[in-house]
CSV table of C-alpha atoms in Angstrom, one decimal:
chain,number,residue,atom,x,y,z
A,43,GLY,CA,22.3,55.7,-13.0
A,44,GLU,CA,23.0,56.2,-9.4
A,45,ASN,CA,22.4,53.3,-6.9
A,46,VAL,CA,22.1,54.1,-3.2
A,47,GLU,CA,22.3,51.3,-0.6
A,48,GLN,CA,21.4,51.9,3.1
A,49,HIS,CA,22.1,49.8,6.2
A,50,PRO,CA,20.7,48.6,8.5
A,51,SER,CA,17.1,48.3,7.6
A,52,THR,CA,16.1,48.4,11.2
A,53,LEU,CA,17.9,49.7,14.2
A,54,SER,CA,16.8,49.5,17.9
A,55,VAL,CA,18.7,51.4,20.5
A,56,GLN,CA,18.2,52.3,24.1
A,57,GLU,CA,17.4,55.9,24.9
A,58,GLY,CA,20.6,57.9,25.4
A,59,ASP,CA,22.7,55.6,23.2
A,60,SER,CA,24.0,56.6,19.8
A,61,ALA,CA,22.7,55.4,16.4
A,62,VAL,CA,24.6,55.2,13.2
A,63,ILE,CA,23.1,54.6,9.7
A,64,LYS,CA,25.3,54.0,6.7
A,65,CYS,CA,24.8,54.6,3.0
A,66,THR,CA,26.9,53.9,-0.1
A,67,TYR,CA,26.5,55.4,-3.6
A,68,SER,CA,27.8,54.4,-6.9
A,69,ASP,CA,28.0,57.5,-9.1
A,70,SER,CA,31.1,59.6,-8.4
A,71,ALA,CA,29.3,62.6,-10.0
A,72,SER,CA,26.9,62.8,-7.0
A,73,ASN,CA,27.8,65.8,-4.8
A,74,TYR,CA,24.8,66.4,-2.6
A,75,PHE,CA,23.7,64.1,0.2
A,76,PRO,CA,20.6,64.9,2.2
A,77,TRP,CA,19.0,62.9,5.0
A,78,TYR,CA,15.3,62.8,5.5
A,79,LYS,CA,13.3,61.7,8.5
A,80,GLN,CA,9.8,60.3,7.9
A,81,GLU,CA,7.4,59.6,10.8
A,82,LEU,CA,4.6,57.1,10.2
A,83,GLY,CA,2.1,58.6,7.8
A,84,LYS,CA,3.9,61.9,7.6
A,85,ARG,CA,5.9,63.6,4.9
A,86,PRO,CA,9.7,63.2,4.7
A,87,GLN,CA,11.5,66.1,6.3
A,88,LEU,CA,15.1,67.2,5.8
A,89,ILE,CA,17.2,66.8,9.0
A,90,ILE,CA,20.7,67.4,7.7
A,91,ASP,CA,22.6,67.5,4.4
A,92,ILE,CA,26.2,67.6,3.2
A,93,ARG,CA,27.9,68.6,0.0
A,94,SER,CA,30.9,66.8,-1.5
A,95,ASN,CA,33.4,69.6,-0.6
A,96,VAL,CA,32.8,68.9,3.1
A,97,GLY,CA,33.8,65.8,5.1
A,98,GLU,CA,31.6,66.3,8.1
A,99,LYS,CA,28.7,68.5,9.2
A,100,LYS,CA,27.1,68.7,12.6
A,101,ASP,CA,23.8,70.1,13.9
A,102,GLN,CA,23.3,69.6,17.7
A,103,ARG,CA,22.8,65.8,18.2
A,104,ILE,CA,23.0,65.0,14.5
A,105,ALA,CA,26.1,64.7,12.4
A,106,VAL,CA,26.8,63.4,8.9
A,107,THR,CA,30.2,62.2,7.6
A,108,LEU,CA,31.1,61.8,3.9
A,109,ASN,CA,34.0,59.7,2.4
A,110,LYS,CA,34.1,60.6,-1.3
A,111,THR,CA,36.9,58.1,-2.0
A,112,ALA,CA,34.9,55.2,-0.6
A,113,LYS,CA,31.6,56.6,-1.8
A,114,HIS,CA,29.9,56.3,1.5
A,115,PHE,CA,28.2,58.6,4.0
A,116,SER,CA,26.8,58.1,7.4
A,117,LEU,CA,24.3,59.7,9.8
A,118,HIS,CA,25.1,59.8,13.5
A,119,ILE,CA,22.6,60.6,16.2
A,120,THR,CA,23.9,61.0,19.7
A,121,GLU,CA,21.9,60.9,23.0
A,122,THR,CA,18.9,59.4,21.2
A,123,GLN,CA,15.4,60.2,22.4
A,124,PRO,CA,12.1,58.4,21.9
A,125,GLU,CA,11.0,61.2,19.5
A,126,ASP,CA,13.9,60.2,17.2
A,127,SER,CA,12.0,57.0,16.4
A,128,ALA,CA,11.1,57.2,12.7
A,129,VAL,CA,12.3,56.0,9.3
A,130,TYR,CA,15.4,57.7,8.0
A,131,PHE,CA,16.3,57.9,4.3
A,132,CYS,CA,19.6,58.9,2.8
A,133,ALA,CA,19.7,60.2,-0.7
A,134,ALA,CA,22.3,61.3,-3.3
A,135,SER,CA,22.0,63.7,-6.2
A,136,GLU,CA,24.0,65.8,-8.7
A,137,ASP,CA,23.7,69.5,-8.6
A,138,ASN,CA,23.0,69.7,-12.3
A,139,PHE,CA,20.1,67.2,-12.2
A,140,ASN,CA,18.6,67.6,-8.8
A,141,LYS,CA,16.6,64.4,-8.7
A,142,PHE,CA,17.2,62.4,-5.6
A,143,TYR,CA,18.1,58.8,-5.5
A,144,PHE,CA,17.0,57.4,-2.1
A,145,GLY,CA,18.1,54.5,0.0
A,146,SER,CA,15.6,52.0,1.1
A,147,GLY,CA,15.3,53.5,4.6
A,148,THR,CA,16.2,52.6,8.2
A,149,LYS,CA,13.5,52.2,10.8
A,150,LEU,CA,15.0,53.5,14.0
A,151,ASN,CA,13.3,52.5,17.3
A,152,VAL,CA,14.5,54.3,20.4
A,153,LYS,CA,13.4,52.4,23.5
A,154,PRO,CA,12.7,54.5,26.6
B,227,GLY,CA,3.9,79.5,5.8
B,228,ALA,CA,2.1,77.0,3.7
B,229,GLY,CA,4.0,73.9,2.7
B,230,VAL,CA,3.5,71.6,-0.2
B,231,SER,CA,0.0,70.3,-0.3
B,232,GLN,CA,-1.4,67.3,-2.1
B,233,SER,CA,-4.9,66.1,-2.8
B,234,PRO,CA,-6.5,63.7,-2.4
B,235,ARG,CA,-4.7,62.3,0.6
B,236,TYR,CA,-6.2,58.8,-0.1
B,237,LYS,CA,-7.5,57.4,-3.3
B,238,VAL,CA,-9.0,54.0,-3.9
B,239,ALA,CA,-9.5,53.0,-7.5
B,240,LYS,CA,-10.7,49.9,-9.3
B,241,ARG,CA,-8.3,48.3,-11.7
B,242,GLY,CA,-8.6,50.0,-15.0
B,243,GLN,CA,-9.8,53.3,-13.7
B,244,ASP,CA,-8.0,56.6,-14.4
B,245,VAL,CA,-6.8,58.7,-11.5
B,246,ALA,CA,-5.5,62.3,-11.2
B,247,LEU,CA,-3.3,63.4,-8.3
B,248,ARG,CA,-2.8,67.1,-7.5
B,249,CYS,CA,0.2,68.9,-6.1
B,250,ASP,CA,0.3,72.5,-4.9
B,251,PRO,CA,4.0,73.5,-4.4
B,252,ILE,CA,5.3,76.2,-2.2
B,253,SER,CA,4.6,79.5,-3.8
B,254,GLY,CA,7.5,80.7,-5.9
B,255,HIS,CA,9.2,77.4,-6.0
B,256,VAL,CA,10.6,76.8,-9.5
B,257,SER,CA,11.3,73.1,-9.4
B,258,LEU,CA,8.7,70.4,-8.8
B,259,PHE,CA,9.3,66.6,-8.5
B,260,TRP,CA,7.1,63.6,-8.3
B,261,TYR,CA,8.2,60.4,-6.5
B,262,GLN,CA,6.6,57.0,-6.0
B,263,GLN,CA,7.1,55.3,-2.6
B,264,ALA,CA,6.2,51.7,-2.4
B,265,LEU,CA,5.4,50.3,1.1
B,266,GLY,CA,8.6,49.9,3.1
B,267,GLN,CA,10.8,51.5,0.4
B,268,GLY,CA,12.4,54.8,-0.3
B,269,PRO,CA,10.9,57.3,-2.7
B,270,GLU,CA,11.7,56.7,-6.4
B,271,PHE,CA,11.9,59.5,-8.9
B,272,LEU,CA,9.2,59.8,-11.5
B,273,THR,CA,9.5,63.2,-13.2
B,274,TYR,CA,10.8,66.7,-12.8
B,275,PHE,CA,9.5,70.2,-13.9
B,276,GLN,CA,11.3,73.5,-14.0
B,277,ASN,CA,8.4,76.0,-14.2
B,278,GLU,CA,6.1,74.5,-16.8
B,279,ALA,CA,8.8,72.6,-18.6
B,280,GLN,CA,9.0,68.9,-18.0
B,281,LEU,CA,12.8,68.4,-18.1
B,282,ASP,CA,13.0,64.8,-17.0
B,283,LYS,CA,10.4,62.0,-17.2
B,284,SER,CA,12.8,59.1,-17.1
B,285,GLY,CA,11.3,57.6,-14.0
B,286,LEU,CA,7.8,57.3,-15.3
B,287,PRO,CA,7.2,53.5,-15.3
B,288,SER,CA,5.0,53.3,-18.4
B,289,ASP,CA,3.1,55.4,-20.9
B,290,ARG,CA,0.0,55.1,-18.6
B,291,PHE,CA,1.7,57.8,-16.4
B,292,PHE,CA,1.5,61.4,-17.5
B,293,ALA,CA,2.3,64.6,-15.6
B,294,GLU,CA,1.7,68.2,-16.4
B,295,ARG,CA,2.3,71.6,-14.9
B,296,PRO,CA,0.8,74.0,-17.4
B,297,GLU,CA,1.2,77.3,-15.6
B,298,GLY,CA,4.3,76.5,-13.7
B,299,SER,CA,2.7,76.1,-10.3
B,300,VAL,CA,0.1,73.4,-9.7
B,301,SER,CA,1.0,70.0,-11.1
B,302,THR,CA,-1.2,66.9,-11.8
B,303,LEU,CA,0.0,63.3,-12.1
B,304,LYS,CA,-2.4,61.2,-14.1
B,305,ILE,CA,-2.4,57.5,-14.2
B,306,GLN,CA,-4.5,55.8,-16.8
B,307,ARG,CA,-5.9,52.3,-16.7
B,308,THR,CA,-4.6,51.7,-13.1
B,309,GLN,CA,-3.0,48.4,-12.2
B,310,GLN,CA,-2.5,46.8,-8.8
B,311,GLU,CA,1.3,47.5,-9.1
B,312,ASP,CA,0.5,51.2,-9.2
B,313,SER,CA,-0.6,51.0,-5.5
B,314,ALA,CA,1.9,53.3,-3.6
B,315,VAL,CA,2.2,56.7,-2.0
B,316,TYR,CA,2.9,59.4,-4.5
B,317,LEU,CA,5.0,62.2,-3.2
B,318,CYS,CA,5.4,65.7,-4.6
B,319,ALA,CA,8.3,67.9,-3.7
B,320,SER,CA,9.3,71.4,-4.6
B,321,SER,CA,12.5,73.4,-4.4
B,322,LEU,CA,13.3,77.0,-4.8
B,323,GLU,CA,15.7,77.4,-7.6
B,324,ARG,CA,17.8,74.8,-9.4
B,325,LEU,CA,20.4,77.0,-10.9
B,326,ALA,CA,21.2,78.7,-7.6
B,327,GLY,CA,22.5,75.3,-6.4
B,328,TYR,CA,20.0,75.2,-3.5
B,329,ASN,CA,18.8,71.7,-3.5
B,330,GLU,CA,16.5,71.2,-0.5
B,331,GLN,CA,13.3,69.6,-1.6
B,332,PHE,CA,10.2,70.2,0.5
B,333,PHE,CA,7.9,67.3,0.4
B,334,GLY,CA,4.1,67.1,0.5
B,335,PRO,CA,2.2,64.6,2.7
B,336,GLY,CA,1.6,62.3,-0.3
B,337,THR,CA,-1.4,60.6,-1.9
B,338,ARG,CA,-1.8,57.0,-0.9
B,339,LEU,CA,-3.2,55.2,-4.0
B,340,THR,CA,-4.8,51.8,-3.6
B,341,VAL,CA,-5.8,49.9,-6.7
B,342,LEU,CA,-8.2,47.0,-6.1
């Protein structure tokens, strides 16, 4: 089955700096890659996603890049703000099966 | 609009007790997923329903775990003879339509199960 690895496990940045979280996957059949943000005690919420026919997607301060050949994808947050502090999870799935394989999470701390 | 809801939000069980966790998906959502999230880890897939049909239960850790969705809406995850290793947050997610290729899964707040 699919194996998703996520790094780093914790990331601390100063407000205004950029943050990058990286994930790798093992199954070349995976073609959908969502990123979820989970605040303490809250439900995971989708912040951005990318499909395998696209190399990059951007939404305001958030961007995701995908390298299918290397089987890795990354989340980029620019101009970080304290409210970006949360745990971020990457995931991978195949369209036909839909279940998500999640990474182990990155705890992002943005210091004011 | 109403999101995915789960009840109870917290459940404490003594080892050996049976528990039932409920999930109310977003109205009209065809697909429903259950995930188990251990402390400090990412969610792990348990099982998947399309309407009332359980199409994938490969993630259920043992035959003590059972899920159903008899009318294609509300789902119940039942754990029999709970063990301490069952302690986790159980997340339910729903999505609109699998065949349309629309994959976003909307998550509920989870049920935190603690087995003493």
